[in-house]
PDB file of C-alpha atoms and ligand atoms in Angstrom:
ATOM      1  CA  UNK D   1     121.811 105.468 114.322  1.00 71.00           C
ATOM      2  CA  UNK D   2     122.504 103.431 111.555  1.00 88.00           C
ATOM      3  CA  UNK D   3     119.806 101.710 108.685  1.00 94.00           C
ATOM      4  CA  UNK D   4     120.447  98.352 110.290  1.00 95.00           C
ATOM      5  CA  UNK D   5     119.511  99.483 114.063  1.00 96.00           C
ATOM      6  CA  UNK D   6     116.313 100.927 112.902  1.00 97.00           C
ATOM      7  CA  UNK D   7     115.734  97.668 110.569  1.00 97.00           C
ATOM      8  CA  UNK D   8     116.370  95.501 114.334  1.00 98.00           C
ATOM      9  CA  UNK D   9     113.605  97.976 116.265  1.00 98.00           C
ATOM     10  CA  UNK D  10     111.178  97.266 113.495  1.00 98.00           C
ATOM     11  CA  UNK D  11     111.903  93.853 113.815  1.00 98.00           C
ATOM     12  CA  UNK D  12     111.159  94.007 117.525  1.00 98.00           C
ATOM     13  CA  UNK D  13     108.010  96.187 117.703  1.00 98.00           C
ATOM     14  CA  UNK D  14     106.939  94.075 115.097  1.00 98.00           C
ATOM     15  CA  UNK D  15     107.293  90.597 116.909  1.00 98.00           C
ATOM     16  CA  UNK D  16     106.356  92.604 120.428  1.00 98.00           C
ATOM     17  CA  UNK D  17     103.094  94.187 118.426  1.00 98.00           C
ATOM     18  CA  UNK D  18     102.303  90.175 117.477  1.00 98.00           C
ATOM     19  CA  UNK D  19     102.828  91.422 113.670  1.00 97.00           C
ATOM     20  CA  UNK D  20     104.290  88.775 110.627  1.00 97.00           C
ATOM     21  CA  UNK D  21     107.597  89.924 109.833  1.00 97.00           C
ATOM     22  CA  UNK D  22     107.761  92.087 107.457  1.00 97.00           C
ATOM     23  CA  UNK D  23     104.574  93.831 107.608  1.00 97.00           C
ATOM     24  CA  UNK D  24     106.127  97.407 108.531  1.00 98.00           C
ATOM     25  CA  UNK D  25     107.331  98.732 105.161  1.00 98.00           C
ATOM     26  CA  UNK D  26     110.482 101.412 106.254  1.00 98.00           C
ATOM     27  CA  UNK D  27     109.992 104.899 104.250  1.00 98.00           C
ATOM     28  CA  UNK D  28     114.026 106.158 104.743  1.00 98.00           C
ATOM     29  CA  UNK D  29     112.961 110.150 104.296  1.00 98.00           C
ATOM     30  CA  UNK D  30     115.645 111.782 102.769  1.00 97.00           C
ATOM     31  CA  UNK D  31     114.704 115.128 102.581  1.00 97.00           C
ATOM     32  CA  UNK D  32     117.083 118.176 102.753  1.00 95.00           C
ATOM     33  CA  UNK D  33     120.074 115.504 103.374  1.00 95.00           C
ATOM     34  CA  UNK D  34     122.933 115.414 101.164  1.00 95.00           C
ATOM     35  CA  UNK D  35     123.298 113.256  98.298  1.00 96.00           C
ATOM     36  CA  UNK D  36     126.532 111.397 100.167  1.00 95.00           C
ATOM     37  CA  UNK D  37     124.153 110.142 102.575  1.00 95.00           C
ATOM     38  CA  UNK D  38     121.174 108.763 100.459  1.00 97.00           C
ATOM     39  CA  UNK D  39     123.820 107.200  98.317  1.00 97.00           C
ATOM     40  CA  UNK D  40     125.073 105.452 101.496  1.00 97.00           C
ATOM     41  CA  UNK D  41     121.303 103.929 102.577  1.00 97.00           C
ATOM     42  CA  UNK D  42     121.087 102.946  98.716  1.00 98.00           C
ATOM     43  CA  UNK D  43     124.437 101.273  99.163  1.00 97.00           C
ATOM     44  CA  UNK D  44     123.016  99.327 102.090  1.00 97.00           C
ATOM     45  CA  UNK D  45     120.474  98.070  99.713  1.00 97.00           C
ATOM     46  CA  UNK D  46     117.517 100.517 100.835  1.00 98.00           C
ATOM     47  CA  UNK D  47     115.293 101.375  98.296  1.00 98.00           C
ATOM     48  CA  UNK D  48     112.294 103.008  99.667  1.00 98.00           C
ATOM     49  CA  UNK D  49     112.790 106.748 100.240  1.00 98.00           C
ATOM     50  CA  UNK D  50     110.286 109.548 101.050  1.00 98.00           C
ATOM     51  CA  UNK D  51     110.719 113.137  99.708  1.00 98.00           C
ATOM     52  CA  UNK D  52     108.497 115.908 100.789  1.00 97.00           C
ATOM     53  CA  UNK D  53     108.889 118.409  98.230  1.00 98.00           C
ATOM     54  CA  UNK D  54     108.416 117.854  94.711  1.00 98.00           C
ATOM     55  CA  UNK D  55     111.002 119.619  93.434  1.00 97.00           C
ATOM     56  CA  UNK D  56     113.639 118.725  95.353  1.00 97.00           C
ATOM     57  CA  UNK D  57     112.623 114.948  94.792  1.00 98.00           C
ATOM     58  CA  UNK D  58     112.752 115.992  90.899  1.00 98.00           C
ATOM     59  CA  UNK D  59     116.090 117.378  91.316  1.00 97.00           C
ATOM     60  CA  UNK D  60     117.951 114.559  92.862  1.00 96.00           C
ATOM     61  CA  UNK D  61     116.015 111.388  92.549  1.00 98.00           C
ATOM     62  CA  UNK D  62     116.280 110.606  88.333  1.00 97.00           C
ATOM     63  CA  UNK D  63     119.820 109.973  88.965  1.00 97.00           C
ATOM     64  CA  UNK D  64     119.456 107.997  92.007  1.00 98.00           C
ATOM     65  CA  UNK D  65     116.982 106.101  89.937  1.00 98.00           C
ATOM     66  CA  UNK D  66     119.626 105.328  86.735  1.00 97.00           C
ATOM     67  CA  UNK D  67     122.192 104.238  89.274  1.00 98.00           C
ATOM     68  CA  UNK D  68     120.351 101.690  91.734  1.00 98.00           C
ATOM     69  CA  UNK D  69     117.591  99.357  90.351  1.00 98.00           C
ATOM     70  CA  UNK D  70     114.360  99.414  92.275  1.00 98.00           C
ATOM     71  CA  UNK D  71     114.400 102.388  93.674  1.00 98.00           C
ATOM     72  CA  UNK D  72     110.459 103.054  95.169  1.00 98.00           C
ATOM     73  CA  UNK D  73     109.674 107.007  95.603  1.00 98.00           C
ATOM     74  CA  UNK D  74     106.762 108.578  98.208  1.00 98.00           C
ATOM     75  CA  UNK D  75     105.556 111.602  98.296  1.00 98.00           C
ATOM     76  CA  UNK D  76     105.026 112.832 101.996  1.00 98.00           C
ATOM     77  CA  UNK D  77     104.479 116.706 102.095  1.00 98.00           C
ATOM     78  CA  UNK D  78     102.076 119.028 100.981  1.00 97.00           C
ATOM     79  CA  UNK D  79     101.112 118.751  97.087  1.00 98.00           C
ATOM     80  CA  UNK D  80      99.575 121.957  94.836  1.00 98.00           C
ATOM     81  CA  UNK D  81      97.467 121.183  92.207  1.00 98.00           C
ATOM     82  CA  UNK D  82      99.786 122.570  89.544  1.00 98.00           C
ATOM     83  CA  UNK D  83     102.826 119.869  90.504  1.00 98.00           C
ATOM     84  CA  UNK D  84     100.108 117.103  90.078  1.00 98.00           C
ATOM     85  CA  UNK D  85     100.910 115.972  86.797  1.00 98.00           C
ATOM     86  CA  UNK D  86     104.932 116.004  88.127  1.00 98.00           C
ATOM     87  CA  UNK D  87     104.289 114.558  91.461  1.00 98.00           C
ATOM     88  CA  UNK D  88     102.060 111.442  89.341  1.00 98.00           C
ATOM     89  CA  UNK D  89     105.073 111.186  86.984  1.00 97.00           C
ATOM     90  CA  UNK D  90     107.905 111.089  89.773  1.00 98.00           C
ATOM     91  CA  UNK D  91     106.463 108.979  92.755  1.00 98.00           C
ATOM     92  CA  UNK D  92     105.545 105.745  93.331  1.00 98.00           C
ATOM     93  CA  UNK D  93     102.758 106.751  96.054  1.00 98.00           C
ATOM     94  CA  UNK D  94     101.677 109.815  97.513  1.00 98.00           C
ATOM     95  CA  UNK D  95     101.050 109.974 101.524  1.00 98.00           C
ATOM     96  CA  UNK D  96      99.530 113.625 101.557  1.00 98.00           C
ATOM     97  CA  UNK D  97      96.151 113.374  99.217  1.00 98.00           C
ATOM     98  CA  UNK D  98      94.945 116.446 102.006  1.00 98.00           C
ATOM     99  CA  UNK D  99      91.691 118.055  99.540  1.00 98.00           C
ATOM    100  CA  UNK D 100      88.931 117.381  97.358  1.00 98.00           C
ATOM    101  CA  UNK D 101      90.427 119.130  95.148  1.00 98.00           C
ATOM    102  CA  UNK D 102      93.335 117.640  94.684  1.00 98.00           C
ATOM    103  CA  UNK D 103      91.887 114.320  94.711  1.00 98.00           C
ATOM    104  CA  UNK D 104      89.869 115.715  91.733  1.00 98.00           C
ATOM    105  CA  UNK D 105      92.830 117.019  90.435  1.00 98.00           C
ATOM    106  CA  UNK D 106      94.568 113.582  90.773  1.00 98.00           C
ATOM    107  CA  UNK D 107      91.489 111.706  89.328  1.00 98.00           C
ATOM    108  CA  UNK D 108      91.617 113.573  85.844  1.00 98.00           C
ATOM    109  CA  UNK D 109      94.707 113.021  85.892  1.00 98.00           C
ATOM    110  CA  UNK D 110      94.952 109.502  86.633  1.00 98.00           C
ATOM    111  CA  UNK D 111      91.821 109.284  83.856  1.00 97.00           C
ATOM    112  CA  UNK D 112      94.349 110.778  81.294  1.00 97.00           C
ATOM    113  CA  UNK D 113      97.334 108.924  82.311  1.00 96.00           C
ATOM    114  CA  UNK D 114      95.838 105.797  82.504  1.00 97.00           C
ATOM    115  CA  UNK D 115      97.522 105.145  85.984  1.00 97.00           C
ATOM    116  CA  UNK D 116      97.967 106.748  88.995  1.00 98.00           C
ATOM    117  CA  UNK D 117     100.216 105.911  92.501  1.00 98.00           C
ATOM    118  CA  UNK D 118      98.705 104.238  95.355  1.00 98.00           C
ATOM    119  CA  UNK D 119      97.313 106.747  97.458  1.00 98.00           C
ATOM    120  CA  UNK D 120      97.080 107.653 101.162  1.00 99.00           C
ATOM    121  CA  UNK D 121      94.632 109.936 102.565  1.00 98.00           C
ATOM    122  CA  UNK D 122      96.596 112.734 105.485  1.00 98.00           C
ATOM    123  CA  UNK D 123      93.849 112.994 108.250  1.00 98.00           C
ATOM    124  CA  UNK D 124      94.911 116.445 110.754  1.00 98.00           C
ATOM    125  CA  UNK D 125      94.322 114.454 113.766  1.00 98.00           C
ATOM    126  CA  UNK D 126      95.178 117.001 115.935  1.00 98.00           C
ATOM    127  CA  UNK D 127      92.896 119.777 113.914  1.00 98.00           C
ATOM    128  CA  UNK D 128      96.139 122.045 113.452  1.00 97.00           C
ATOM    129  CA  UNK D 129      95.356 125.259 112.162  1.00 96.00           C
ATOM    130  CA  UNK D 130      98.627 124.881 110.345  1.00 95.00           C
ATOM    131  CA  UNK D 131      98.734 121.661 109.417  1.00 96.00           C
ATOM    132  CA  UNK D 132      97.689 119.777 106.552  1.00 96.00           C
ATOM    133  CA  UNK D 133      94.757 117.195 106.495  1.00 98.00           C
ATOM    134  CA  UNK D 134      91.399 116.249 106.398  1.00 98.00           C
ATOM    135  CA  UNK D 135      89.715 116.878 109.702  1.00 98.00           C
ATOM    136  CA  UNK D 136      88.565 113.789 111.608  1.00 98.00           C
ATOM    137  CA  UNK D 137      84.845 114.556 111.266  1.00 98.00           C
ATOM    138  CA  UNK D 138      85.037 114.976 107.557  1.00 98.00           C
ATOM    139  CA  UNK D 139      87.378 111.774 107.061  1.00 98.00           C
ATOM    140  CA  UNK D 140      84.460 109.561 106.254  1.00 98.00           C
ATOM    141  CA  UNK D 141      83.054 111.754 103.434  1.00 98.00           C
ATOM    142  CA  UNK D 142      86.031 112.728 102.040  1.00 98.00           C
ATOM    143  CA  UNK D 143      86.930 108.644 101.823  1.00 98.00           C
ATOM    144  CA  UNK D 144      84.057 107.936 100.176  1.00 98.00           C
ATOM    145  CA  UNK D 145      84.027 110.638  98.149  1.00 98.00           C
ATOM    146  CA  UNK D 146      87.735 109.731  96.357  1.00 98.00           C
ATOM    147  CA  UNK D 147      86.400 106.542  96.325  1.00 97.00           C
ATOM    148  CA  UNK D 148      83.415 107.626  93.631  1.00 98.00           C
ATOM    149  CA  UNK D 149      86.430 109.537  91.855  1.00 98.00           C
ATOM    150  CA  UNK D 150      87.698 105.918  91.626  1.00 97.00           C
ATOM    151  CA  UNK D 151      91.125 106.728  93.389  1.00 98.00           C
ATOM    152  CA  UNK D 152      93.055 103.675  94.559  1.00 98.00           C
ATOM    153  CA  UNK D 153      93.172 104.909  98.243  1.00 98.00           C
ATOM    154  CA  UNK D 154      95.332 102.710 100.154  1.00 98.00           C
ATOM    155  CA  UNK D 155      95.210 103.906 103.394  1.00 98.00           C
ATOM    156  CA  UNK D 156      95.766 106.971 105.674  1.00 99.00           C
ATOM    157  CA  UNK D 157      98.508 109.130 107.133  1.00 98.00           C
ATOM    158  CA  UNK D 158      98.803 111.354 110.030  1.00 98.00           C
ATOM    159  CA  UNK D 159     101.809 113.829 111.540  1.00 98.00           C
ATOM    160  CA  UNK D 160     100.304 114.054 115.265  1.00 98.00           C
ATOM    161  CA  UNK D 161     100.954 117.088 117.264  1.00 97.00           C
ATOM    162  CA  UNK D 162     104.595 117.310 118.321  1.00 94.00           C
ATOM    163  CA  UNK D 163     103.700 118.343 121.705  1.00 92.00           C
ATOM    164  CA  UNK D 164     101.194 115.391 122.313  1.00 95.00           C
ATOM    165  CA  UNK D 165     100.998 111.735 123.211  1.00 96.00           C
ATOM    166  CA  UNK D 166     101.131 110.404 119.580  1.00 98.00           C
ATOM    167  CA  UNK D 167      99.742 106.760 120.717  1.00 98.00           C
ATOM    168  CA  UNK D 168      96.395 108.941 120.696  1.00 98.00           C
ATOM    169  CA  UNK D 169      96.674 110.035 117.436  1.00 98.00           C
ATOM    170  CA  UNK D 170      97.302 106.702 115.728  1.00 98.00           C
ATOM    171  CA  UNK D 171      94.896 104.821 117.773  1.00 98.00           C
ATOM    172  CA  UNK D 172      92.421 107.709 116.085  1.00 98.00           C
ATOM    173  CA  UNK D 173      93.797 107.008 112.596  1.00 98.00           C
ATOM    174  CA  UNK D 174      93.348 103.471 112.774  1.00 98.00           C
ATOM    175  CA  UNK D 175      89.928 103.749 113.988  1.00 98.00           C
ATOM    176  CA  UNK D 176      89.179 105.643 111.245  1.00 98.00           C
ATOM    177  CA  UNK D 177      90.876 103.335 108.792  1.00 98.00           C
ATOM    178  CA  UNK D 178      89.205 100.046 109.587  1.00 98.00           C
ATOM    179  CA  UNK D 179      85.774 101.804 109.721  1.00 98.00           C
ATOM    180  CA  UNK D 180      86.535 103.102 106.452  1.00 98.00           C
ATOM    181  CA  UNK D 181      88.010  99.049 105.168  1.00 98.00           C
ATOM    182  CA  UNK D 182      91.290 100.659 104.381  1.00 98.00           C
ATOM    183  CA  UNK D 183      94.285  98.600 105.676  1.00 98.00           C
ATOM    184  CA  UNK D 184      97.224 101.382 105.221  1.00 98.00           C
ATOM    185  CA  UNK D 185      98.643 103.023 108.045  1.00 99.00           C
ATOM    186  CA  UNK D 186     101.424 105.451 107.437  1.00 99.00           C
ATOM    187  CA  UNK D 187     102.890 106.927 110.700  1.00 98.00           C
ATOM    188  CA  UNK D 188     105.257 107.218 113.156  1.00 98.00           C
ATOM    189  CA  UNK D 189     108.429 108.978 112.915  1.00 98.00           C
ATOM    190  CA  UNK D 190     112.099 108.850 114.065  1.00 97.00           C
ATOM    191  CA  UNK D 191     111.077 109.551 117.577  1.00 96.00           C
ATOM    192  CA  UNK D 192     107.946 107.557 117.959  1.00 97.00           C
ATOM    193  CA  UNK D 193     107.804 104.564 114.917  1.00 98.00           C
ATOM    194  CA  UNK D 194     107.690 101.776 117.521  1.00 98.00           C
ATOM    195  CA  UNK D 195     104.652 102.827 118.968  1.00 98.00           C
ATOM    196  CA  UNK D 196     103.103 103.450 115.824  1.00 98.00           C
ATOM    197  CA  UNK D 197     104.008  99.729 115.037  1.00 98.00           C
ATOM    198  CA  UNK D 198     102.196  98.969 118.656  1.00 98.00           C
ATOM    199  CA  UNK D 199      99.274 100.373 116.804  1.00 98.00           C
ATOM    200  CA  UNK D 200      98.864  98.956 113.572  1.00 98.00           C
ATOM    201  CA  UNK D 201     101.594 101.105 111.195  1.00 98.00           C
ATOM    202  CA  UNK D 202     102.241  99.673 107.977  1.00 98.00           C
ATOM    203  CA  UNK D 203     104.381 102.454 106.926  1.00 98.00           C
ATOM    204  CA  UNK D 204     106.934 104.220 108.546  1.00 98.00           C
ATOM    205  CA  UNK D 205     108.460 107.323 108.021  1.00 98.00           C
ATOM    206  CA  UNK D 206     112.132 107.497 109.745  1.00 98.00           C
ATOM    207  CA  UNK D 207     114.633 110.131 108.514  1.00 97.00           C
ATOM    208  CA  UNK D 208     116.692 111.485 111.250  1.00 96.00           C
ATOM    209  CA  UNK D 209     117.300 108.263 112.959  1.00 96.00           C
ATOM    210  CA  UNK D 210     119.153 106.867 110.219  1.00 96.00           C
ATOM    211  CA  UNK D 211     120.439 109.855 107.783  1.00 94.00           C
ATOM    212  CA  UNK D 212     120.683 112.330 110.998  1.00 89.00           C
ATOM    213  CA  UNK D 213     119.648 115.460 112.196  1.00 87.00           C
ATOM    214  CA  UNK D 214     118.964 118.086 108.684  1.00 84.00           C
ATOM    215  CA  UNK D 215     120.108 120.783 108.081  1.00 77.00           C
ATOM    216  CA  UNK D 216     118.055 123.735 108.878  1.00 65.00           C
ATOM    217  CA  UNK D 217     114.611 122.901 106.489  1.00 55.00           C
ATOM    218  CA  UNK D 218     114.220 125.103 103.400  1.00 51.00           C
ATOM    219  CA  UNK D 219     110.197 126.223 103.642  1.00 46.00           C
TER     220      UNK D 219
HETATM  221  C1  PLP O 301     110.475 114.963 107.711  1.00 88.91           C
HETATM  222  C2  PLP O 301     109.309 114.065 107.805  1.00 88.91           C
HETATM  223  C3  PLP O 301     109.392 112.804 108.444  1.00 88.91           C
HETATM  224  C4  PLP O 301     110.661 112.287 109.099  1.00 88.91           C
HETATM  225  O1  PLP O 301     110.892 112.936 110.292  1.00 88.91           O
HETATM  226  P1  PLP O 301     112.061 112.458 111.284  1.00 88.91           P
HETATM  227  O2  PLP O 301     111.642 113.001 112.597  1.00 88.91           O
HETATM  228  O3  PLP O 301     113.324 113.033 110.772  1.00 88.91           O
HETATM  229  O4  PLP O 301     112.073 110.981 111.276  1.00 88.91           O
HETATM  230  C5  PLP O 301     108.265 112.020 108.455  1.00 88.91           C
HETATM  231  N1  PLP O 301     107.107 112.403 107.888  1.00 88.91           N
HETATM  232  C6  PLP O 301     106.984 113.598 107.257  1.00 88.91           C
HETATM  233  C7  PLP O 301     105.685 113.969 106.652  1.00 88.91           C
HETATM  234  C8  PLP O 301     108.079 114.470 107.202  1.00 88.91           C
HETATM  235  O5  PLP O 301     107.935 115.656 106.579  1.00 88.91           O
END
């Protein structure tokens, strides 16, 4: 599928969702792909891309960033305490604050640095064992509690289950979202973004649908 399909089905679960224009912000995830094809989406003017490892983002992304003005970075996967410092330097936001102690880790950080990316908050709305995220019931603590670390928290993310009904598990992330006064809502994927949009999504994260399938992922 190409950039500009997926740019027409936002468009559409956008006006079907009763949403402004616009208001779905397209994360292009360009993880594992090769460079040939990220240079292709930047060619088509994208500039948004999400990585999920930091060092693979901090292998290919400086050049990216010398060769196409504007180019906006997110972190999306899993983030240990000791790539911090790297992760603050090389994105623009970070979609998988999962811990309190990386959000302390983050806030002395940001204290030193004197900035710090916007921040989403991963909830584990399905309670994975393996998966990252705060657990639903402890959402509202651990909210408030990067809140007192003075953390610009922008909203919340959320991988559902791949073998469940993911309408359930964004309906539960926006719930806890607006009870929380946070208006960022980062989910849906290739297979599921439109109904994410039904439910409120201000960020998607599509990398498949428009770069292809990936090569087998590196863990
Ligand atoms: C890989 C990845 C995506 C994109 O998945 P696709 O199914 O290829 O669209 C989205 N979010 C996260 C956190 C990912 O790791």
């Amino acid at each position: 599928m190409s950039l500009e399909e997926i740019r027409t089905r936002i468009a559409t679960a956008e006006a079907e969702a009763g949403r402004p224009p616009g208001s779905v912000r397209l994360i292009a995830v360009s993880k594992v792909q090769p460079d040939a094809r990220v240079r292709a989406v930047l060619d088509q003017g994208h500039r948004l891309f999400g990585e999920n490892r930091v060092q693979e983002a901090a292998g290919k992304w400086p050049a990216f960033r010398d060769a196409f003005e504007g180019v906006e970075l997110y972190l999306i996967g899993p983030l240990q305490t000791n790539k911090a410092r790297q992760a603050m330097d090389l994105f623009d936001a970070i979609h998988s604050v999962d811990r309190p102690k990386l959000a302390k880790t983050l806030a002395r950080l940001a204290q030193e640095r004197g900035a710090c990316p916007e921040l989403f908050i991963q909830v584990n709305t399905g309670e994975e064992e393996q998966k990252a995220g705060i657990l639903p019931a402890e959402a509202d603590a651990f909210i408030a509690e990067c809140g007192a670390l003075d953390l610009p928290i922008a909203g919340l993310m959320c991988i559902p289950p791949v073998e469940e009904t993911p309408a359930l598990h964004f309906a539960l992330l926006a719930k806890i979202a607006a009870r929380n006064g946070l208006e960022g809502l980062s989910m849906g994927m290739s297979g599921d973004f439109e109904t994410a949009i039904a439910l409120g999504a201000t960020h998607v994260r599509v990398g498949s649908a428009i770069f292809g399938e990936r090569e087998a992922t590196p863990r």
